[in-house]
C-alpha positions as a Markdown table, in Angstrom:
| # | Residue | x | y | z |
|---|---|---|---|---|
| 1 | Unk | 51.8 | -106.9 | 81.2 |
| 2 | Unk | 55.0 | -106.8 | 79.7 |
| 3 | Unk | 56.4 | -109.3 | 78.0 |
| 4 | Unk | 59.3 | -111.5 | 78.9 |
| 5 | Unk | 62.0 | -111.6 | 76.7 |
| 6 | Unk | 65.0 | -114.7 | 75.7 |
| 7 | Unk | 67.9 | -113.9 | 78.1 |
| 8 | Unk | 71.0 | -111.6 | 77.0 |
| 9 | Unk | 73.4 | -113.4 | 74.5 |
| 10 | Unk | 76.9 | -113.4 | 76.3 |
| 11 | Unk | 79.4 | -110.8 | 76.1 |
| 12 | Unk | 79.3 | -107.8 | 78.1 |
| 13 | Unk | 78.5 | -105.2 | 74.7 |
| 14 | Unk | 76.4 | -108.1 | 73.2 |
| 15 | Unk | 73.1 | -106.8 | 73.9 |
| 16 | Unk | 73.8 | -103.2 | 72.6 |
| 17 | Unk | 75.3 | -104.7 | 69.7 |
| 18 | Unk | 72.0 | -106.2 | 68.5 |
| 19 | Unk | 69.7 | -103.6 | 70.6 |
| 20 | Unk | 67.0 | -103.6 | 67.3 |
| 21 | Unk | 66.6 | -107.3 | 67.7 |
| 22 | Unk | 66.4 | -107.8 | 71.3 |
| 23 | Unk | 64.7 | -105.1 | 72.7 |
| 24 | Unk | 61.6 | -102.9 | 70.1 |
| 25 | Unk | 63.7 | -99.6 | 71.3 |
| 26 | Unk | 61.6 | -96.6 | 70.9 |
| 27 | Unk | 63.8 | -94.2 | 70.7 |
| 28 | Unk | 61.7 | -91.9 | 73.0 |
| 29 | Unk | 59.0 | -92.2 | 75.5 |
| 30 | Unk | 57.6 | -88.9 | 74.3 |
| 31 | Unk | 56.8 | -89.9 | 70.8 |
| 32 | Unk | 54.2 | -92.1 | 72.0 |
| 33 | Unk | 51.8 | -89.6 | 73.6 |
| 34 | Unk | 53.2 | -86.7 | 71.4 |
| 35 | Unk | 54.4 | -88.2 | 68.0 |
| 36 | Unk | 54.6 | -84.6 | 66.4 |
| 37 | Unk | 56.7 | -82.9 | 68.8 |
| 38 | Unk | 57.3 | -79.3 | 67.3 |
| 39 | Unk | 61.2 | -78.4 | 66.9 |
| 40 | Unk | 61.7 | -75.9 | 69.6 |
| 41 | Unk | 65.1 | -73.3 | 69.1 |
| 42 | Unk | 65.0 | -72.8 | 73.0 |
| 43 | Unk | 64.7 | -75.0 | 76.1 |
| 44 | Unk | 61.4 | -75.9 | 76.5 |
| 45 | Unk | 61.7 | -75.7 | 80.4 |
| 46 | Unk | 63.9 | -72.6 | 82.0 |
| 47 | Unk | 63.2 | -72.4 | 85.8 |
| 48 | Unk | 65.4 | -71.8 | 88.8 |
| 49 | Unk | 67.6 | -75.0 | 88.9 |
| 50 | Unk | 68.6 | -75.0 | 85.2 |
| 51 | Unk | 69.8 | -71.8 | 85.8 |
| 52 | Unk | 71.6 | -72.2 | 88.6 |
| 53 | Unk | 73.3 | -75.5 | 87.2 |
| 54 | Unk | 73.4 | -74.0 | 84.3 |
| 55 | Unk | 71.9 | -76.8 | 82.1 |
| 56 | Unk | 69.6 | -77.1 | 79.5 |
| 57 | Unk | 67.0 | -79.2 | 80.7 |
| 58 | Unk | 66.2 | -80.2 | 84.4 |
| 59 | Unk | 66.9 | -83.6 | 84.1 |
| 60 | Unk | 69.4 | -85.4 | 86.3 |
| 61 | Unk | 70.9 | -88.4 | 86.3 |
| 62 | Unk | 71.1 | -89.8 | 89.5 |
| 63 | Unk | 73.9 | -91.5 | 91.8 |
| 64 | Unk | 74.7 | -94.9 | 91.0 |
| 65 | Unk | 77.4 | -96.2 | 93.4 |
| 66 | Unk | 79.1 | -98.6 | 93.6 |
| 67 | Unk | 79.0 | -98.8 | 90.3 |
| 68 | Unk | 81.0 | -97.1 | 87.5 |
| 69 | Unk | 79.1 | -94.9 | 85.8 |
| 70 | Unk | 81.5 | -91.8 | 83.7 |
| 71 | Unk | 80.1 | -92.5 | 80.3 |
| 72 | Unk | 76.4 | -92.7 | 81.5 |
| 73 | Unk | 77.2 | -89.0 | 83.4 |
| 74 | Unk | 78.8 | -87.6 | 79.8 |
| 75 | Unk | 76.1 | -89.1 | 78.0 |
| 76 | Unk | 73.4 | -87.3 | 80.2 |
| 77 | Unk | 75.5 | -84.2 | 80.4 |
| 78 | Unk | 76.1 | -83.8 | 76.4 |
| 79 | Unk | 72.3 | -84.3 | 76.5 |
| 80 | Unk | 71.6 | -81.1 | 78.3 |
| 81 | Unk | 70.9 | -82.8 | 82.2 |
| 82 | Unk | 73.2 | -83.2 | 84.5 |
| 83 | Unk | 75.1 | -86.4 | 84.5 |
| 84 | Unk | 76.3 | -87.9 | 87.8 |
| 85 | Unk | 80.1 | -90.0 | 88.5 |
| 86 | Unk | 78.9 | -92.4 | 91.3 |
| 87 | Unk | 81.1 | -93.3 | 94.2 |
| 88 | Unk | 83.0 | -96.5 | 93.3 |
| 89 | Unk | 82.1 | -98.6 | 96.9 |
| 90 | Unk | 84.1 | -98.7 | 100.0 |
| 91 | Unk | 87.2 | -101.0 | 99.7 |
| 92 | Unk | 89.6 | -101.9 | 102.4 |
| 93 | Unk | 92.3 | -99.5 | 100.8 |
| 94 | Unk | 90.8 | -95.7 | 100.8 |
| 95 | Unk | 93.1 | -94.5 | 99.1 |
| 96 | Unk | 92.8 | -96.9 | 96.1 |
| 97 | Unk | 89.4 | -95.9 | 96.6 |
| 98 | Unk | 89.8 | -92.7 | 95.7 |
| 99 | Unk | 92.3 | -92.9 | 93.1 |
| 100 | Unk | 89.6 | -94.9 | 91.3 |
| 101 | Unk | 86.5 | -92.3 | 91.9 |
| 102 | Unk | 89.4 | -89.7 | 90.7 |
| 103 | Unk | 89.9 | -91.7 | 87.5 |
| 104 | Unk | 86.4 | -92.1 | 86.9 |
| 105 | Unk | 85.4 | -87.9 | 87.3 |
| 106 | Unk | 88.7 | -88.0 | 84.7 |
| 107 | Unk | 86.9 | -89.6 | 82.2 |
| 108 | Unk | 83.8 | -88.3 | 82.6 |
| 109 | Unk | 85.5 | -85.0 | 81.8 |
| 110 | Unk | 87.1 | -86.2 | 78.7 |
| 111 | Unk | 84.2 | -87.2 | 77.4 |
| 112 | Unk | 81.9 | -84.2 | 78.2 |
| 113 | Unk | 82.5 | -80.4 | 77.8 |
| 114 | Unk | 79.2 | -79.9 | 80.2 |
| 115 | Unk | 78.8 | -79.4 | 83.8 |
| 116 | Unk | 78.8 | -82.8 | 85.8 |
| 117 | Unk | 78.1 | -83.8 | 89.1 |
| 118 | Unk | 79.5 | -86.6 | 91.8 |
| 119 | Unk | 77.6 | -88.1 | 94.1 |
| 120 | Unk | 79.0 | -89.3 | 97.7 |
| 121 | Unk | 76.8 | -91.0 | 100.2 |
| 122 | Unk | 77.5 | -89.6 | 104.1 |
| 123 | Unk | 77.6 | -93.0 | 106.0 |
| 124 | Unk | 77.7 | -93.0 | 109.7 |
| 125 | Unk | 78.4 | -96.1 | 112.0 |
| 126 | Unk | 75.8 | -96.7 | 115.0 |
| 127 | Unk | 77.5 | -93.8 | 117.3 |
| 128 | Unk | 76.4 | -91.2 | 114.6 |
| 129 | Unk | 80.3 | -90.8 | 113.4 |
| 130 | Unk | 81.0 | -90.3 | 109.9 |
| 131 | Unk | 82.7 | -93.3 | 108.1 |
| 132 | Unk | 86.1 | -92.5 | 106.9 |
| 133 | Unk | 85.0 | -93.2 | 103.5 |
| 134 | Unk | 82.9 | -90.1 | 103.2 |
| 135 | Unk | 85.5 | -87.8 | 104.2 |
| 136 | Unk | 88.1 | -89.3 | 102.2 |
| 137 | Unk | 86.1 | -88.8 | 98.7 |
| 138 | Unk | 84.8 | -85.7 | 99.6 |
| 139 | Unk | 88.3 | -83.9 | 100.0 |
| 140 | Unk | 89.4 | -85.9 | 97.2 |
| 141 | Unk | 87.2 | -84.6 | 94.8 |
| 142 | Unk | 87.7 | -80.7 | 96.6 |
| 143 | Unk | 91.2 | -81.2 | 95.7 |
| 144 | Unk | 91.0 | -82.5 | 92.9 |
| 145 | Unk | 89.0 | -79.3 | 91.3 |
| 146 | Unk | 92.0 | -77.2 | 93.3 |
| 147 | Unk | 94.5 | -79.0 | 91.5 |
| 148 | Unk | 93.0 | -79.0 | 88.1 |
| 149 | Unk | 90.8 | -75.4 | 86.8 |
| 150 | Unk | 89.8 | -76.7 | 83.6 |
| 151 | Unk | 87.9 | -80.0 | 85.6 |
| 152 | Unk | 86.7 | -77.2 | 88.2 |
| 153 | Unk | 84.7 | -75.2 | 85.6 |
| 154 | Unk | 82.4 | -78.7 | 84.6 |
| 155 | Unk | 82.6 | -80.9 | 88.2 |
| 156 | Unk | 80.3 | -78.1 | 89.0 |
| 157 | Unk | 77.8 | -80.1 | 91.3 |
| 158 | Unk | 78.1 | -82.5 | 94.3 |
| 159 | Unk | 75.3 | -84.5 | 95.8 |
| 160 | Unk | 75.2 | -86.0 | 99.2 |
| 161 | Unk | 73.0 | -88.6 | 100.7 |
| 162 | Unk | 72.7 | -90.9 | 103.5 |
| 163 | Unk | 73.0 | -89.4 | 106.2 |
| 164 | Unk | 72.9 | -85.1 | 106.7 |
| 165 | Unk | 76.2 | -83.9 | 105.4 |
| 166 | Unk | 77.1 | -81.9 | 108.6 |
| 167 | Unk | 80.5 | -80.4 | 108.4 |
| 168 | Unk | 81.1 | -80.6 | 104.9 |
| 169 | Unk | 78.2 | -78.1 | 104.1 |
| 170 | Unk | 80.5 | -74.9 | 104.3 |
| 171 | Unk | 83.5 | -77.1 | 102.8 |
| 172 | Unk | 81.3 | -77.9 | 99.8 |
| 173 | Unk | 80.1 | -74.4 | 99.5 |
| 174 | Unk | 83.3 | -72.8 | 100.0 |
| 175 | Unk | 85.3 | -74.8 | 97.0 |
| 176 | Unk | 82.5 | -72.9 | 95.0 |
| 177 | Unk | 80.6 | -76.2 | 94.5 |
| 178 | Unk | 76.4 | -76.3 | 94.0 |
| 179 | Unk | 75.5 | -78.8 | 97.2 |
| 180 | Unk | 72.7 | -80.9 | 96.2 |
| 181 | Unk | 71.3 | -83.5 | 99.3 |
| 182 | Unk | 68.7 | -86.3 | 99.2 |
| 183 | Unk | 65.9 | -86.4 | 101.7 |
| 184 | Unk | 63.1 | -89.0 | 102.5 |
| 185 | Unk | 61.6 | -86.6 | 104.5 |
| 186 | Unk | 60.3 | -83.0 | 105.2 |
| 187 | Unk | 62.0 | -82.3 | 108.8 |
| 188 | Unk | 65.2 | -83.7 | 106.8 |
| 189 | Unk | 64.9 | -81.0 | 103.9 |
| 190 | Unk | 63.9 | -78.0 | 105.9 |
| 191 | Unk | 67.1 | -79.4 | 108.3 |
| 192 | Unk | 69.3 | -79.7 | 105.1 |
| 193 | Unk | 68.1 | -76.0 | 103.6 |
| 194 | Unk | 68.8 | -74.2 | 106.5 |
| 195 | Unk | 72.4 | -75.5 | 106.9 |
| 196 | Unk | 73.1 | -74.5 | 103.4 |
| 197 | Unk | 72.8 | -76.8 | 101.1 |
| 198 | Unk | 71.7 | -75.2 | 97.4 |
| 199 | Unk | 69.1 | -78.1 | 96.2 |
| 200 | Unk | 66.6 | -80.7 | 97.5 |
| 201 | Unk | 66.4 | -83.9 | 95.9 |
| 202 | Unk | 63.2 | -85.4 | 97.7 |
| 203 | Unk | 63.4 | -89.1 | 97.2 |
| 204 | Unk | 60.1 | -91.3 | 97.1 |
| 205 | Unk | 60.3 | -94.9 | 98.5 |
| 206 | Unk | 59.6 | -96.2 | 95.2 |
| 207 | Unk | 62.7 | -95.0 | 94.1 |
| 208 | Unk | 65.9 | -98.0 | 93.5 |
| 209 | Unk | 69.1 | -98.4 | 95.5 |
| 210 | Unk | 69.2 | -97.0 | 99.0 |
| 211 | Unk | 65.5 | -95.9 | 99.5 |
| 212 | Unk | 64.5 | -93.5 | 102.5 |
| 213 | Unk | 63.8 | -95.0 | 105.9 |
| 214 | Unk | 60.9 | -93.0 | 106.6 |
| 215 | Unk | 59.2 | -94.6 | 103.3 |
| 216 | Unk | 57.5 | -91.7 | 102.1 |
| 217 | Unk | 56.2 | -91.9 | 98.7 |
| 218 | Unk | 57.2 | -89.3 | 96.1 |
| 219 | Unk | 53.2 | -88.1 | 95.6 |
| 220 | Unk | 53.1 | -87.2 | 99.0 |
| 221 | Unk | 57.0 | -86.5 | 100.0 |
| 222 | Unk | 57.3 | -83.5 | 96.9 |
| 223 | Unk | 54.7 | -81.1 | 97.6 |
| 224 | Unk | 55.1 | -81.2 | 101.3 |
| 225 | Unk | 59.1 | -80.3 | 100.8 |
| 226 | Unk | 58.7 | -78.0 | 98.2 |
| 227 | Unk | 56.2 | -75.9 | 100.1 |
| 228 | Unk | 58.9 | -76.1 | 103.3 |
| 229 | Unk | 62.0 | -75.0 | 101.6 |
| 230 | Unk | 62.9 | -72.0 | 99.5 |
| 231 | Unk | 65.7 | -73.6 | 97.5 |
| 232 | Unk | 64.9 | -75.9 | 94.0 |
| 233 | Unk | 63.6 | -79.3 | 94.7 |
| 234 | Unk | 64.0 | -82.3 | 92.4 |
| 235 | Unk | 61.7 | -85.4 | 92.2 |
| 236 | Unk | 63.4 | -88.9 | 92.5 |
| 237 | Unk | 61.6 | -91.8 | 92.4 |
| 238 | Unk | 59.4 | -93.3 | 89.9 |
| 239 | Unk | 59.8 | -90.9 | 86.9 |
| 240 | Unk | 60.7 | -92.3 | 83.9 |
| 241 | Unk | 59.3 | -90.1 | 81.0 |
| 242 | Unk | 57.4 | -86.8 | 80.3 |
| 243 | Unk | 54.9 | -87.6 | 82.3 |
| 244 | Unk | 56.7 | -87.9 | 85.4 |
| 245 | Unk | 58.3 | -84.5 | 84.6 |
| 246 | Unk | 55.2 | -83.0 | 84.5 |
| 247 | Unk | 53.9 | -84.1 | 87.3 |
| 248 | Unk | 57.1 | -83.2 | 89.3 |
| 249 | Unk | 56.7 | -79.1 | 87.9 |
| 250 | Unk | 53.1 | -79.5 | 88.7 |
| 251 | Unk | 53.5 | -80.6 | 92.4 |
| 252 | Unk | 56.3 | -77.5 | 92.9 |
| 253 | Unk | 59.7 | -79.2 | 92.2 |
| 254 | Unk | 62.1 | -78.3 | 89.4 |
| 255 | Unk | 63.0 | -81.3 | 87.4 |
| 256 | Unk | 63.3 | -84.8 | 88.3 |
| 257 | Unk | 66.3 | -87.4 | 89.0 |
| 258 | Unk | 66.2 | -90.8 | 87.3 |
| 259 | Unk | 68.4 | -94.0 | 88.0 |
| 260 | Unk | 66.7 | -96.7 | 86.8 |
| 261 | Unk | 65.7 | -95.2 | 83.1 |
| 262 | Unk | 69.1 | -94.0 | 82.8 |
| 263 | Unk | 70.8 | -97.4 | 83.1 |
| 264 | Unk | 68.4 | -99.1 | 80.6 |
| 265 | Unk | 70.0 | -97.0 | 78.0 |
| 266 | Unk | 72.4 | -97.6 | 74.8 |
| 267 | Unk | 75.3 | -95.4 | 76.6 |
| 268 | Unk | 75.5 | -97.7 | 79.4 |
| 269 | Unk | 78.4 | -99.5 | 77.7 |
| 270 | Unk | 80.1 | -99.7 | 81.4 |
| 271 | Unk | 77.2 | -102.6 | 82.9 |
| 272 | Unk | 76.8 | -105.7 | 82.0 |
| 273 | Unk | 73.7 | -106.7 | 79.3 |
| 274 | Unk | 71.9 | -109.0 | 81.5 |
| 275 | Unk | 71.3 | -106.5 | 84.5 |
| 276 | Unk | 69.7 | -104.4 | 81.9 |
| 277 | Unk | 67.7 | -107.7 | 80.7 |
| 278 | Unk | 66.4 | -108.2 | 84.1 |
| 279 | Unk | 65.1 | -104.1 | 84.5 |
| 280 | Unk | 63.6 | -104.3 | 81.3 |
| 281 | Unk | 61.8 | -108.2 | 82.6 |
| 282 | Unk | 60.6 | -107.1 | 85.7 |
| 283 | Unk | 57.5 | -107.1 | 86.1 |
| 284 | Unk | 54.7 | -104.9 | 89.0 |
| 285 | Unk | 55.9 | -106.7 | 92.6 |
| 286 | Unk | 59.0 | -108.1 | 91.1 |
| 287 | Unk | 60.7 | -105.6 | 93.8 |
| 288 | Unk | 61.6 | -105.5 | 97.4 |
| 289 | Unk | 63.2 | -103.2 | 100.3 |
| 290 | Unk | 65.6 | -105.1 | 102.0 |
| 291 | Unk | 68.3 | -104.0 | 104.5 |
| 292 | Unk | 71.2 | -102.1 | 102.5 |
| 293 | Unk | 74.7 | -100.6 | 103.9 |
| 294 | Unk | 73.1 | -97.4 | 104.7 |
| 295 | Unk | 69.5 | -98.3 | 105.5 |
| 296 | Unk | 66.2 | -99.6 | 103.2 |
| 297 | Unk | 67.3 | -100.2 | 99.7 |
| 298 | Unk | 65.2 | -101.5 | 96.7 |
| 299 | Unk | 66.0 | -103.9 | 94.2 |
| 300 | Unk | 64.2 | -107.1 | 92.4 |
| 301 | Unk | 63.4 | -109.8 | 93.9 |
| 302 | Unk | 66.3 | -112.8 | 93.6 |
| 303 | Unk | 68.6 | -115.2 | 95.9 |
| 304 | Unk | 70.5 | -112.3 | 97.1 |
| 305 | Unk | 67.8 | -110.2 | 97.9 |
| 306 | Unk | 66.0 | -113.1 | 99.7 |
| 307 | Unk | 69.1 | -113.8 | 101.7 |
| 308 | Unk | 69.0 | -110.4 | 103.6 |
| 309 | Unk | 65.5 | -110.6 | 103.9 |
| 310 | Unk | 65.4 | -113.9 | 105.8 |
| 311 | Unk | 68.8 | -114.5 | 107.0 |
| 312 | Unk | 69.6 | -110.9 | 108.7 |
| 313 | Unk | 69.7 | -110.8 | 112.8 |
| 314 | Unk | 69.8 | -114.5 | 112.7 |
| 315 | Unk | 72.7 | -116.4 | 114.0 |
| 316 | Unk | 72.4 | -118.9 | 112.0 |
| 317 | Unk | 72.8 | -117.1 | 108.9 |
| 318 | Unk | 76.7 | -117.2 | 107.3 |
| 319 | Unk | 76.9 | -113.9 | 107.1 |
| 320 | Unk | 76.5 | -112.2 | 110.6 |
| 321 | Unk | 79.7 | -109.8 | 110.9 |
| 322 | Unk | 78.6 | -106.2 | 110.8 |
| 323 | Unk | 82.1 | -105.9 | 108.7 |
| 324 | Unk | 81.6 | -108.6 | 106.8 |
| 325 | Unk | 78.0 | -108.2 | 105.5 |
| 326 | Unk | 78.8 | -104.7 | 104.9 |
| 327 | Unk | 81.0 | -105.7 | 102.3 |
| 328 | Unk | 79.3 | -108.8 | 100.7 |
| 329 | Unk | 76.4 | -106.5 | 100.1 |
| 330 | Unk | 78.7 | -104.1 | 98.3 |
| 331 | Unk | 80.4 | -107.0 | 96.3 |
| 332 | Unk | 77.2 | -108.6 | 95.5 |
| 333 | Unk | 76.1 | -105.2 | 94.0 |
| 334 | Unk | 79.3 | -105.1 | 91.7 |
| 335 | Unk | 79.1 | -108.6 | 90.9 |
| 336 | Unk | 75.6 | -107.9 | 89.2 |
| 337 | Unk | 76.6 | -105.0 | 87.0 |
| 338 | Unk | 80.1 | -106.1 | 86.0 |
| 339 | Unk | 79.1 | -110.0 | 85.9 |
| 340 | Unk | 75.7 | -110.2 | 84.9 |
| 341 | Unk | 75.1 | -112.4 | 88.2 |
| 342 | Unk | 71.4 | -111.2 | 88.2 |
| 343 | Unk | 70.5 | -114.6 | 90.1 |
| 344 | Unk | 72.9 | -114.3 | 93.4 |
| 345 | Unk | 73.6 | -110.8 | 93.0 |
| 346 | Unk | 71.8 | -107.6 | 94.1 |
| 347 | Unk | 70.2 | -106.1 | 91.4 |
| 348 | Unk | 69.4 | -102.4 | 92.7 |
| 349 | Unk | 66.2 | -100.7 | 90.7 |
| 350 | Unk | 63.1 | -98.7 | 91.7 |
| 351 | Unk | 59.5 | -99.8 | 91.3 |
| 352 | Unk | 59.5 | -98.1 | 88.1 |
| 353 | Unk | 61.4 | -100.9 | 86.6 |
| 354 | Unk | 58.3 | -102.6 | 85.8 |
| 355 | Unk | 57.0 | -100.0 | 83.5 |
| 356 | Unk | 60.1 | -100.0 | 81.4 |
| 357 | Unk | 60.6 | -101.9 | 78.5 |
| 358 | Unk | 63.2 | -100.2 | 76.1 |
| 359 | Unk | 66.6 | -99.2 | 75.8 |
| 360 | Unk | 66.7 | -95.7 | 75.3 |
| 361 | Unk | 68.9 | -93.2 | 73.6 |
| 362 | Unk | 70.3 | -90.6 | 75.6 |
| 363 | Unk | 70.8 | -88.0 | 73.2 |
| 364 | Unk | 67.3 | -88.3 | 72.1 |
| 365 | Unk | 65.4 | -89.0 | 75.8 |
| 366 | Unk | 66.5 | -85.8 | 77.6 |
| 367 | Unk | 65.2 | -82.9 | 75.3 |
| 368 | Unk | 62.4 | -84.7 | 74.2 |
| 369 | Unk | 61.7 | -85.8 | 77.9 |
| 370 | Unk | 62.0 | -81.9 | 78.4 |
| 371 | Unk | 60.0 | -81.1 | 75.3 |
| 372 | Unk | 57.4 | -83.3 | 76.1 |
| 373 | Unk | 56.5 | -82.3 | 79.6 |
| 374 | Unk | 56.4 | -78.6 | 78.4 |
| 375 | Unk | 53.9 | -80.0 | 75.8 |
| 376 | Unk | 52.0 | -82.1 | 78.4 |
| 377 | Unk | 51.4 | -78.4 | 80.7 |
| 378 | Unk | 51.0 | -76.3 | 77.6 |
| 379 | Unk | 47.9 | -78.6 | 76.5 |
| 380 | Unk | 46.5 | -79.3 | 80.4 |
| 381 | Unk | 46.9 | -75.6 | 80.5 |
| 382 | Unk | 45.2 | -74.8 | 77.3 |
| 383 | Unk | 42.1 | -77.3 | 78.1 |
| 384 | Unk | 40.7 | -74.9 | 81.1 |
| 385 | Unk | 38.3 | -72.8 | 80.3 |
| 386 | Unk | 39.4 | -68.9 | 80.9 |
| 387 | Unk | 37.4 | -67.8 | 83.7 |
| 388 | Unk | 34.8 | -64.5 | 83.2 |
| 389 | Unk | 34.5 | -62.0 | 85.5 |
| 390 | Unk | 31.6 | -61.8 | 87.3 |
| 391 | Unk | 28.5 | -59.4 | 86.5 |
């Protein structure tokens, strides 16, 4: 079991600040199962997807929102994955909305000289419509690569998920943009890969934030998608090392996409120290699906996450318009990573929380992540005996 740790010191860079003395950082899961890691002068993994991004290693960062995330993305990105600017939530005012998603993709590209990505959920309301919010940020972010060439040549990528992206499949593909969607299911990626879109990103139950509603885990989810679709598939969803990597290229994908490991990391300057303290505390159970603004979503177990559980489609509960609770959910996201509130805030995370216990660094986790799968196949590979033909 892991153990539990003294609660952050206040100040929201206080826990990076003293990183050696609060958390026994290891710099890299690798080292621990390969601790002589040769030094490579190529990528260790070249396949399909790192081509067509074109990025070093095929490791993605995945969508945060509603939180701010532009110096995790660089961080991954200058790493050799691909780093993703979450959607900033869905305030009253759209268009303030947008202006802030379009100053966050403005940072990110002044911090990073490598291909990025955005990620904007397609929400529907109970008729099947889209929700304004999805079309306003997707045409903001079409324009704003019109408008700007230089951000064009590195906001290469944009991932949708939620609901199926519809319409915006030949607008996506048409402003020259790589269309990556998220799928809990295989009848959703074959119906996603045959409107268009470029990549699969099957996502496994276990996974945090807004979780599938079919509830498919990732062990039996990836090898029935990738052996339904034609286009690169990543893994999302309980991966948090070379390990996970591994398995992902061994069950057919093409890399994998992490949340959680990502924002347990030194570069994640942007959230506050003590929603990283309770990642790093949870322990195996400490999670639960509870009703989110687009469906199931995972997080650790707390007040907040106990309110929707027990309180939602009661009329006794405070919180019963549709409106309303849409938006206390969102806040009470926010209020955990910019506040700290880990108690009556939502703390989103996967399952894979509980096996994490360090605050990585970026620059160091992706290649060796990378390196260390490679290693992990080379040596699996090496172990079988080379069969004989036959007399």
């Amino acid at each position: 079991m892991k153990a539990r740790r003294a609660p952050p010191m206040p100040g929201a860079l206080a826990g990076f600040a003293l990183c050696a003395q609060r958390w026994p950082c290891r710099r890299s899961v690798s080292k621990p199962f390969f601790p002589t890691l040769p030094e490579v002068n190529v990528n260790p993994i070249v396949n399909r997807y790192t081509e067509l991004v074109g990025i070093d290693h095929p490791i993605v960062q995945e969508g945060l929102g509603p939180f701010r995330t532009p110096k995790l993305a660089a961080a991954v990105s200058n790493a050799g994955g691909l780093g993703t600017v979450s959607m900033p939530g869905m305030p009253a005012d759209l268009a303030e909305g947008a202006r802030v998603f379009r100053d966050h993709i403005e940072e990110c590209r002044s911090l990073t000289d490598r291909p990025f990505a955005v990620n904007i959920p397609v929400g529907v309301d109970g008729n099947g419509v889209v929700l304004p919010f999805t079309d306003v940020y997707i045409r903001m972010v079409l324009d704003a690569r019109r408008a700007d060439p230089d951000l064009a040549r590195h906001l290469t990528v944009l991932t949708t998920s939620a609901g199926f992206p519809g319409e915006y499949i030949a607008m996506i593909k048409d402003a020259g943009m790589i269309h990556q969607h998220k799928v809990g299911s295989t009848r959703q990626a074959v119906k996603a890969a045959e409107a268009g879109v470029d990549v699969i990103i099957a996502a496994g139950f276990e996974m945090g934030g807004h979780a599938p509603s079919k509830a498919v885990h990732s062990y039996v989810l990836v090898p029935s998608v990738t052996e339904a679709v034609d286009v690169p598939v990543l893994l999302t969803g309980g991966a948090r090392d070379a390990r996970g990597l591994a398995a992902a290229l061994a069950m057919g994908a093409h890399g994998v996409a992490m949340g959680t490991r990502f924002i347990t990391s030194t570069a994640n300057t942007d959230w506050h120290p003590a929603y990283l303290q309770a990642l790093i505390d949870a322990q195996e159970g400490d999670d639960v699906a509870f009703d989110g603004v687009y469906g199931p979503c995972r997080g650790l177990r707390n007040a907040a996450s106990a309110r929707l559980t027990e309180h939602i489609g009661h009329t006794s509960s405070d919180i019963v318009d549709a409106v309303e609770l849409t938006r206390w959910k969102i806040e009470s996201m926010q209020r955990a990573q910019t506040a700290g509130d880990v108690r009556d805030g939502l703390v989103l995370a996967g399952q894979v929380a509980s096996a994490i216990d360090d605050i990585i660094e970026i620059a160091e986790f992706v290649p060796n992540t990378a390196a260390g799968a490679a290693q992990i196949l080379r040596r699996l590979a090496s172990s079988l005996p080379i069969p004989t033909a036959s007399a």
